[in-house]
Coordinates of C-alpha atoms in Angstrom, one line a residue:
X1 CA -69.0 159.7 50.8
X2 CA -71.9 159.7 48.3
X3 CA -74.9 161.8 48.5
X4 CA -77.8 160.2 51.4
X5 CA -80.1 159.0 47.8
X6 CA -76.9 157.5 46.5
X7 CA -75.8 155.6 49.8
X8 CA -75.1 152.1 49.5
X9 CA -75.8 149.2 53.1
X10 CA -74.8 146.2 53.0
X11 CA -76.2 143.0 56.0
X12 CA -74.5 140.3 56.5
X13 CA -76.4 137.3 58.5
X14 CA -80.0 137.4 57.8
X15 CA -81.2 136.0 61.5
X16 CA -82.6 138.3 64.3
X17 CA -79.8 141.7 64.3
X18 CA -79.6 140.6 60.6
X19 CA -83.3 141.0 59.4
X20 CA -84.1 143.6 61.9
X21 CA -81.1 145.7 60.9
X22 CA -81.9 145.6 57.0
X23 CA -85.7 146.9 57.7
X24 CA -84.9 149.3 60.1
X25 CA -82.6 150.9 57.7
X26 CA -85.3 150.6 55.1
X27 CA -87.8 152.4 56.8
X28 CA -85.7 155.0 58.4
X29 CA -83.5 156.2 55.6
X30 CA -85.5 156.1 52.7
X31 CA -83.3 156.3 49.8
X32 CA -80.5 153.7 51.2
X33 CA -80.2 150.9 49.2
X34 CA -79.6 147.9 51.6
X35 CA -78.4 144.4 50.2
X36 CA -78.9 141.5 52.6
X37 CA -76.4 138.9 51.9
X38 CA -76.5 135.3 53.5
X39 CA -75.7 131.5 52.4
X40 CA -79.4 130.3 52.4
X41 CA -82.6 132.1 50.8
X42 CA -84.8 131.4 54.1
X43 CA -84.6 133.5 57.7
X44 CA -84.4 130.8 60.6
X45 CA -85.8 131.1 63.9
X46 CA -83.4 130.1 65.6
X47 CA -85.2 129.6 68.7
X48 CA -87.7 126.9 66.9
X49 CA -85.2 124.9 65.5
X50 CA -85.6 122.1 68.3
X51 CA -89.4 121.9 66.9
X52 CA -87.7 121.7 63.5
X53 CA -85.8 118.8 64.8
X54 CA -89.0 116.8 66.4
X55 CA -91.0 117.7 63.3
X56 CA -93.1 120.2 65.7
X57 CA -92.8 123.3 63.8
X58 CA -91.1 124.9 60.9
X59 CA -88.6 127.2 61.5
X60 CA -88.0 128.9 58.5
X61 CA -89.3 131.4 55.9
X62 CA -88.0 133.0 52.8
X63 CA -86.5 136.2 53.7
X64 CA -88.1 137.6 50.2
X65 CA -91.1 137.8 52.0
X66 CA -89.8 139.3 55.0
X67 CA -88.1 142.5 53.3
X68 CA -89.3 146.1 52.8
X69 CA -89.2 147.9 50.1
X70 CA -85.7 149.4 49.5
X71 CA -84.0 146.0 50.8
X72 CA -83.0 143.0 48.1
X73 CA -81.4 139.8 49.0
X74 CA -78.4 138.2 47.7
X75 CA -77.6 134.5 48.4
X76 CA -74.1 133.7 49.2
X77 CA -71.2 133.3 51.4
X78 CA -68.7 136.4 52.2
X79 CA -65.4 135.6 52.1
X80 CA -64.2 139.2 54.2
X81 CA -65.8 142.6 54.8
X82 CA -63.9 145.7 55.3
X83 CA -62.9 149.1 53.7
X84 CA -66.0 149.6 52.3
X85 CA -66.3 146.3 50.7
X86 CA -67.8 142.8 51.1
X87 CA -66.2 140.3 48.7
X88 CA -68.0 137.1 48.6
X89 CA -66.6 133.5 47.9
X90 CA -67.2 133.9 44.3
X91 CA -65.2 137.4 43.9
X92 CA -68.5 139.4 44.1
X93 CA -67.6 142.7 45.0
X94 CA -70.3 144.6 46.9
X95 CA -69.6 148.4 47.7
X96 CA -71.0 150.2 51.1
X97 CA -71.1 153.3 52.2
X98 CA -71.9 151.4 55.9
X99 CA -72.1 147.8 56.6
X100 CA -73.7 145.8 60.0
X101 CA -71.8 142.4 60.3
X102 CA -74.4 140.2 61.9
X103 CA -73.1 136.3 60.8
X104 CA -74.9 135.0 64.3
X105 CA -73.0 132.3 66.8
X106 CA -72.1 128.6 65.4
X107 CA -71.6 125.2 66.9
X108 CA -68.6 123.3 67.4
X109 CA -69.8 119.6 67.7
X110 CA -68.1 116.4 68.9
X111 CA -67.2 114.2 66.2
X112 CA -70.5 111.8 65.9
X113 CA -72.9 114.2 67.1
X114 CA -75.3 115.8 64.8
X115 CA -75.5 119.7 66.2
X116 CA -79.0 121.5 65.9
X117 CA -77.8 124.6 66.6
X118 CA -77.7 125.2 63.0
X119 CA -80.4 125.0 60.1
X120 CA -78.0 122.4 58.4
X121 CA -77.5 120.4 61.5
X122 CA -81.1 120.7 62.7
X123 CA -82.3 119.3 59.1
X124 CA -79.8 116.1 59.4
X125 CA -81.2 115.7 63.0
X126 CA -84.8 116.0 61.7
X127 CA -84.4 113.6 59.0
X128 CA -82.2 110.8 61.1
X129 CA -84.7 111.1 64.1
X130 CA -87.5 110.6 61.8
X131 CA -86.3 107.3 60.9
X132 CA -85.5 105.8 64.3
X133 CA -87.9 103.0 65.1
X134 CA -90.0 102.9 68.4
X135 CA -87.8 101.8 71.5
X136 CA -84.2 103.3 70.3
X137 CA -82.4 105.2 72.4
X138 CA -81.8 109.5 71.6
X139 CA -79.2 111.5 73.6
X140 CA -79.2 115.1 73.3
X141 CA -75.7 116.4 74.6
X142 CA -75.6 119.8 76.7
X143 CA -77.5 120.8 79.5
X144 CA -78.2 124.7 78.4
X145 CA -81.3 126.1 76.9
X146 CA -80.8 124.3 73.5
X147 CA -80.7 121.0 75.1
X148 CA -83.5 121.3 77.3
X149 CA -85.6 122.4 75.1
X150 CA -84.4 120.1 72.2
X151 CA -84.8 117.1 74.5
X152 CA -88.2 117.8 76.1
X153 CA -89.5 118.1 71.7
X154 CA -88.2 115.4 71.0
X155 CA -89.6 113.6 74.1
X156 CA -93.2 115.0 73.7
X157 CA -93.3 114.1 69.9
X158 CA -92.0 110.8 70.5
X159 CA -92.9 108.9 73.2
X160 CA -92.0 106.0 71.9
X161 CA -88.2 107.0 72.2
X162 CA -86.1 106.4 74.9
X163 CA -84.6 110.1 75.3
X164 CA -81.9 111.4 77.6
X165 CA -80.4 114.9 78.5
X166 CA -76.1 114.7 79.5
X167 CA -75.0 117.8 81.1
X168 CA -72.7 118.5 84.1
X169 CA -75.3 120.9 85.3
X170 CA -78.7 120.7 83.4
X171 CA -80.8 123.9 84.4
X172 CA -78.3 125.7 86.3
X173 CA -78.7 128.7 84.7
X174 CA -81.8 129.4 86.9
X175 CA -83.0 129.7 90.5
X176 CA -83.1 126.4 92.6
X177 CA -86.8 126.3 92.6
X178 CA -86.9 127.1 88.9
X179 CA -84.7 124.6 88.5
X180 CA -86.3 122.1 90.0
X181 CA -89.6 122.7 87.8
X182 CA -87.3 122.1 84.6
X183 CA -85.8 119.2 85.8
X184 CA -89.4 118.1 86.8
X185 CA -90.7 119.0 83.5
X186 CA -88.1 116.7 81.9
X187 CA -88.9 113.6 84.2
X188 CA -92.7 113.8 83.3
X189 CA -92.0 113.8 79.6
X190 CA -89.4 110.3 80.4
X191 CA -86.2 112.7 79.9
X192 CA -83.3 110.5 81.4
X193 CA -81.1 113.3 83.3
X194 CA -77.5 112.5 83.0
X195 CA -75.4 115.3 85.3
X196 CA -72.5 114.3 83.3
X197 CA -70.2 114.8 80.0
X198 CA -69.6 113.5 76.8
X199 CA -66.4 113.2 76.2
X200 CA -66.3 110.8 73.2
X201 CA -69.0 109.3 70.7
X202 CA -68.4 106.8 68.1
X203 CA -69.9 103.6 67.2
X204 CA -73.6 104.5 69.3
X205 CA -71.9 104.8 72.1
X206 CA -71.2 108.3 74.2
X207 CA -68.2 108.4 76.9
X208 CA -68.7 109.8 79.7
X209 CA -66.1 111.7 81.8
X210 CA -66.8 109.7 85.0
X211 CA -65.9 106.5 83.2
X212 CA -69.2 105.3 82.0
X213 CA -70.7 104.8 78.4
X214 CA -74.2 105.1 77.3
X215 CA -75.5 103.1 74.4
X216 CA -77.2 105.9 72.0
X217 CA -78.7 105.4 68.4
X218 CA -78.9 109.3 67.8
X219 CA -77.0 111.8 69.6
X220 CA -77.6 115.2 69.3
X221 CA -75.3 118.3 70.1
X222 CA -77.3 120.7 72.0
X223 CA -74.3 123.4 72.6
X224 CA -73.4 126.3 71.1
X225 CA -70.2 127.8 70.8
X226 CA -68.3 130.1 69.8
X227 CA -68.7 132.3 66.4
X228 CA -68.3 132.0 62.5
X229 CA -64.7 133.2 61.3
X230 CA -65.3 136.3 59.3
X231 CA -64.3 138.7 61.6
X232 CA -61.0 137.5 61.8
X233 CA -60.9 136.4 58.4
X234 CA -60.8 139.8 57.6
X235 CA -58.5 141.1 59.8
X236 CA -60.6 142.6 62.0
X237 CA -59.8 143.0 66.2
X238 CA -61.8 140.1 67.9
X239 CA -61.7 138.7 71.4
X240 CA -61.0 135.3 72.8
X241 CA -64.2 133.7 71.3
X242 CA -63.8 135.3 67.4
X243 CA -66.5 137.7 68.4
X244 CA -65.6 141.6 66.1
X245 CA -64.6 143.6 68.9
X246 CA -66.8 147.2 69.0
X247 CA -66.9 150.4 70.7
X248 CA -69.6 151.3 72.7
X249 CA -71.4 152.5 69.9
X250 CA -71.2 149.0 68.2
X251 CA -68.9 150.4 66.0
X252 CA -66.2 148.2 64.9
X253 CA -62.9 149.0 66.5
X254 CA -61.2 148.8 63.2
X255 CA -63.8 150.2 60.5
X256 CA -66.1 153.3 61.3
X257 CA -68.1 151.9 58.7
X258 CA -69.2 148.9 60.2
X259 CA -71.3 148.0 63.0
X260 CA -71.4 144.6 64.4
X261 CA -74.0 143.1 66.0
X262 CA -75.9 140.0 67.7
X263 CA -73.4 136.5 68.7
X264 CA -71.0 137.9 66.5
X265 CA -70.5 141.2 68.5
X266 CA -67.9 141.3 71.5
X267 CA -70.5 143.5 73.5
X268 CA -69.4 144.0 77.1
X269 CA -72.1 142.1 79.6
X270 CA -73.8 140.0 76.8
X271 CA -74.2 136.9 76.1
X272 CA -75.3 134.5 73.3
X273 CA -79.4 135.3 73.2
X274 CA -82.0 136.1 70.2
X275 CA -83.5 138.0 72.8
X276 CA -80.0 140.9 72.6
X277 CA -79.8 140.5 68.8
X278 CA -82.7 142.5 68.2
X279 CA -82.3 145.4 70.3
X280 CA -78.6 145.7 69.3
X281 CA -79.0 145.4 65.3
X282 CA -82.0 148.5 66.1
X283 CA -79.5 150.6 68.1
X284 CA -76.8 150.3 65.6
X285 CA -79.2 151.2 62.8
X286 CA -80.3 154.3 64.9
X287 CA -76.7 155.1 65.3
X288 CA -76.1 155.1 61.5
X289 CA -78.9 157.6 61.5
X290 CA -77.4 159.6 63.8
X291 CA -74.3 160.0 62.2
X292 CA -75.9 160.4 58.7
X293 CA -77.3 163.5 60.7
X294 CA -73.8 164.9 62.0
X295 CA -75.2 164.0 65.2
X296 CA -73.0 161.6 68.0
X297 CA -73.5 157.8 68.3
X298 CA -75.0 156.5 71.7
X299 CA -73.6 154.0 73.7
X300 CA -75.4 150.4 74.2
X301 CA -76.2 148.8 77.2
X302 CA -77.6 145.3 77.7
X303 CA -80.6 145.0 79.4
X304 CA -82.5 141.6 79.9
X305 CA -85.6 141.0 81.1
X306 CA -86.1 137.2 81.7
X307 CA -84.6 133.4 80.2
X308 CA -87.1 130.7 79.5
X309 CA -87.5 126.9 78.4
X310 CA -89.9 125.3 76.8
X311 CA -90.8 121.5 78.2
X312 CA -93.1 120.4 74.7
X313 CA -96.1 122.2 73.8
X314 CA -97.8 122.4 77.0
X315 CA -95.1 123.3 79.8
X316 CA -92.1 125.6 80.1
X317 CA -90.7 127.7 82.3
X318 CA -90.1 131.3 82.6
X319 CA -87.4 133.1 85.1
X320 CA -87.2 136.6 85.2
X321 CA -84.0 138.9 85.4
X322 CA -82.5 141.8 86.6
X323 CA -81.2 144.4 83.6
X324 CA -78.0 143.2 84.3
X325 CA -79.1 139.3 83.7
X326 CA -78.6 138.2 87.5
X327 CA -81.5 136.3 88.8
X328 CA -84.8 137.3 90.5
X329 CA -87.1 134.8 92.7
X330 CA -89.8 135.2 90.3
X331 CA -90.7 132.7 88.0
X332 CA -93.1 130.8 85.9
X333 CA -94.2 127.3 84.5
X334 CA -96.8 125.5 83.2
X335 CA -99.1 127.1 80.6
X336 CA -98.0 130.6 81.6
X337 CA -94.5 130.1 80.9
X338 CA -95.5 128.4 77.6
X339 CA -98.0 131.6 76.7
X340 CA -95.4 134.0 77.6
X341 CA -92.3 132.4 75.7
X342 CA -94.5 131.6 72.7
X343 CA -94.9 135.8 72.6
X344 CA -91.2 136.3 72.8
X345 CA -91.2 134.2 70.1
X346 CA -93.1 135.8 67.7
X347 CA -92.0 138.9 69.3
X348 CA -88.7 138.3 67.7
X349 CA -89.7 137.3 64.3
X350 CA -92.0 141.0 64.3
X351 CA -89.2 142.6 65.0
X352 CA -87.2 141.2 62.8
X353 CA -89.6 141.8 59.8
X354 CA -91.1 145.4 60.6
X355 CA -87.4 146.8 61.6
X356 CA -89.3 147.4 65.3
X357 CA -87.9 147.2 68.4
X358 CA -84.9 148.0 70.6

């Protein structure tokens, strides 16, 4: 291995565990030279991008101005990773001495969908909402966070749409009483609830499984699924979902070199949240540190502390979690909920910057 002033670290993804990693490697070993590599020049909040959808908020900004000195940025899109090398599609060849795979979670949408689970797909739904004239008809598919949240913006930005939500369960994920304050949330802002699911779209209409169809001049795929390829692109051990399969550590299985982390990461008792990709890309950095010392890596553990919705700008709703993400009776709505989810929020994005957190 080279000498610690020599030592080479390569990102790749450049959301939460992305950004946070790169930083947190810049500020705790000094003379590491980290490369952040990802297909677009801007970091996305992923959590916003239903405001980038109804025009609400932007959810980008140019990682440039997001890095610490000793971290560069190189737009592009890796082709594998693995024995101390990322190739990109190009034939770019960049060398590391360690490496934190961090590509994020993807969408899988139903053909005539637009997904906004993706800066791409969020930026076609912006646009295309945008030009819908008052009285058409919006139908945002998936009855999870995403969906919610993307149905209630769109809803409080434009009244003048007719919106829906088609799930089989919208809300479940919380307690019945929480529940019922989403679902109430939804009604107030005109959100048709469909307990239902698509099946087919085509031709402004969506299928339903029971047998009926829905006229819809915009439907939106509110779902996210499963993870981008490179893992198993490059040979690496995954899991049933494509997610890089890790030791306790975060190491990967297959590459001592590599830590993977975030959606991407097959970390036992965790799920897809922004609110994990943090505190795993700043364990895995602390690892690296430890090793670079001759010290022993420690395990990871999931710990969550609550899941939240936003209903527009003036109501969400806030349920709070044991560590091991089953559900307390505590929750919140109403301006509370929307104070305390806008600070997770930005909590993310500060930690993402400043390397922080964990």
């Amino acid at each position: 291995m080279r000498t610690i002033p020599e030592m080479k670290v390569v990102v790749v993804g450049a959301g939460y565990a992305g950004m946070l990693a790169a930083n947190r490697v810049a500020r705790k070993v000094k003379a590491a030279e980290v490369t952040v590599v990802n297909p677009r020049p801007d970091f996305v909040e992923r959590v916003r991008l239903h405001q980038q959808v109804a025009g609400t908020a932007v959810a980008a900004t140019p990682i440039a101005s997001m890095l610490r000195n000793g971290a560069v940025l190189k737009v592009g899109a890796v082709d594998r990773i693995g024995d101390g090398c990322v190739v990109l599609d190009g034939g770019t060849r960049l060398d590391f001495d360690w490496a934190f795979l961090a590509v994020g979670s993807t969408v899988r949408p139903l053909p005539g969908t637009v997904p906004v689970g993706t800066w791409e797909g969020a930026e076609r739904a912006r646009v295309a909402l945008a030009a819908l004239a008052a009285g058409r008809t919006v139908t945002v598919v998936g009855g999870g966070a995403t969906g919610i949240e993307t149905a209630a913006e769109v809803a409080w930005a434009r009244p003048d749409l007719k919106v829906r939500i088609v799930g089989p369960a919208v809300g479940d994920t919380f307690t019945d009483r929480a529940n019922e304050k989403v679902r109430a949330g939804l009604e107030r802002l005109r959100v048709e609830i469909v307990d239902d699911s698509a099946t087919e779209v085509g031709d402004g209409v969506v299928h339903l499984r029971s047998g009926l169809s829905l006229l819809s001049d915009l439907t939106l795929w509110a779902i996210v699924s499963g993870v981008p390829d490179l893992a198993t692109r490059s040979g690496h051990t995954v899991d049933g979902d494509g997610r890089a399969v890790v030791e306790a550590s975060l190491r990967s299985v297959d590459d001592e070199r590599i830590f993977a982390v975030g959606d991407c990461a097959a970390v036992p008792g965790a799920r897809f949240a922004c609110a994990l990709a943090g505190p795993q890309a700043a364990h895995a950095v602390d690892n690296v540190a430890r090793l670079i010392a001759g010290r022993t890596p420690v395990p990871y553990t999931p710990r969550y502390v609550a899941r939240a919705v936003t209903l527009g700008r003036d109501n969400a709703v806030g349920q709070f979690t044991r560590r091991d993400d089953t559900l307390r009776r505590v929750h919140v709505s109403g301006r509370t909920g929307v104070v305390i989810k806008e600070l997770a929020s930005r909590g993310g994005k500060y930690g993402a910057r400043t390397g922080t957190g964990g």
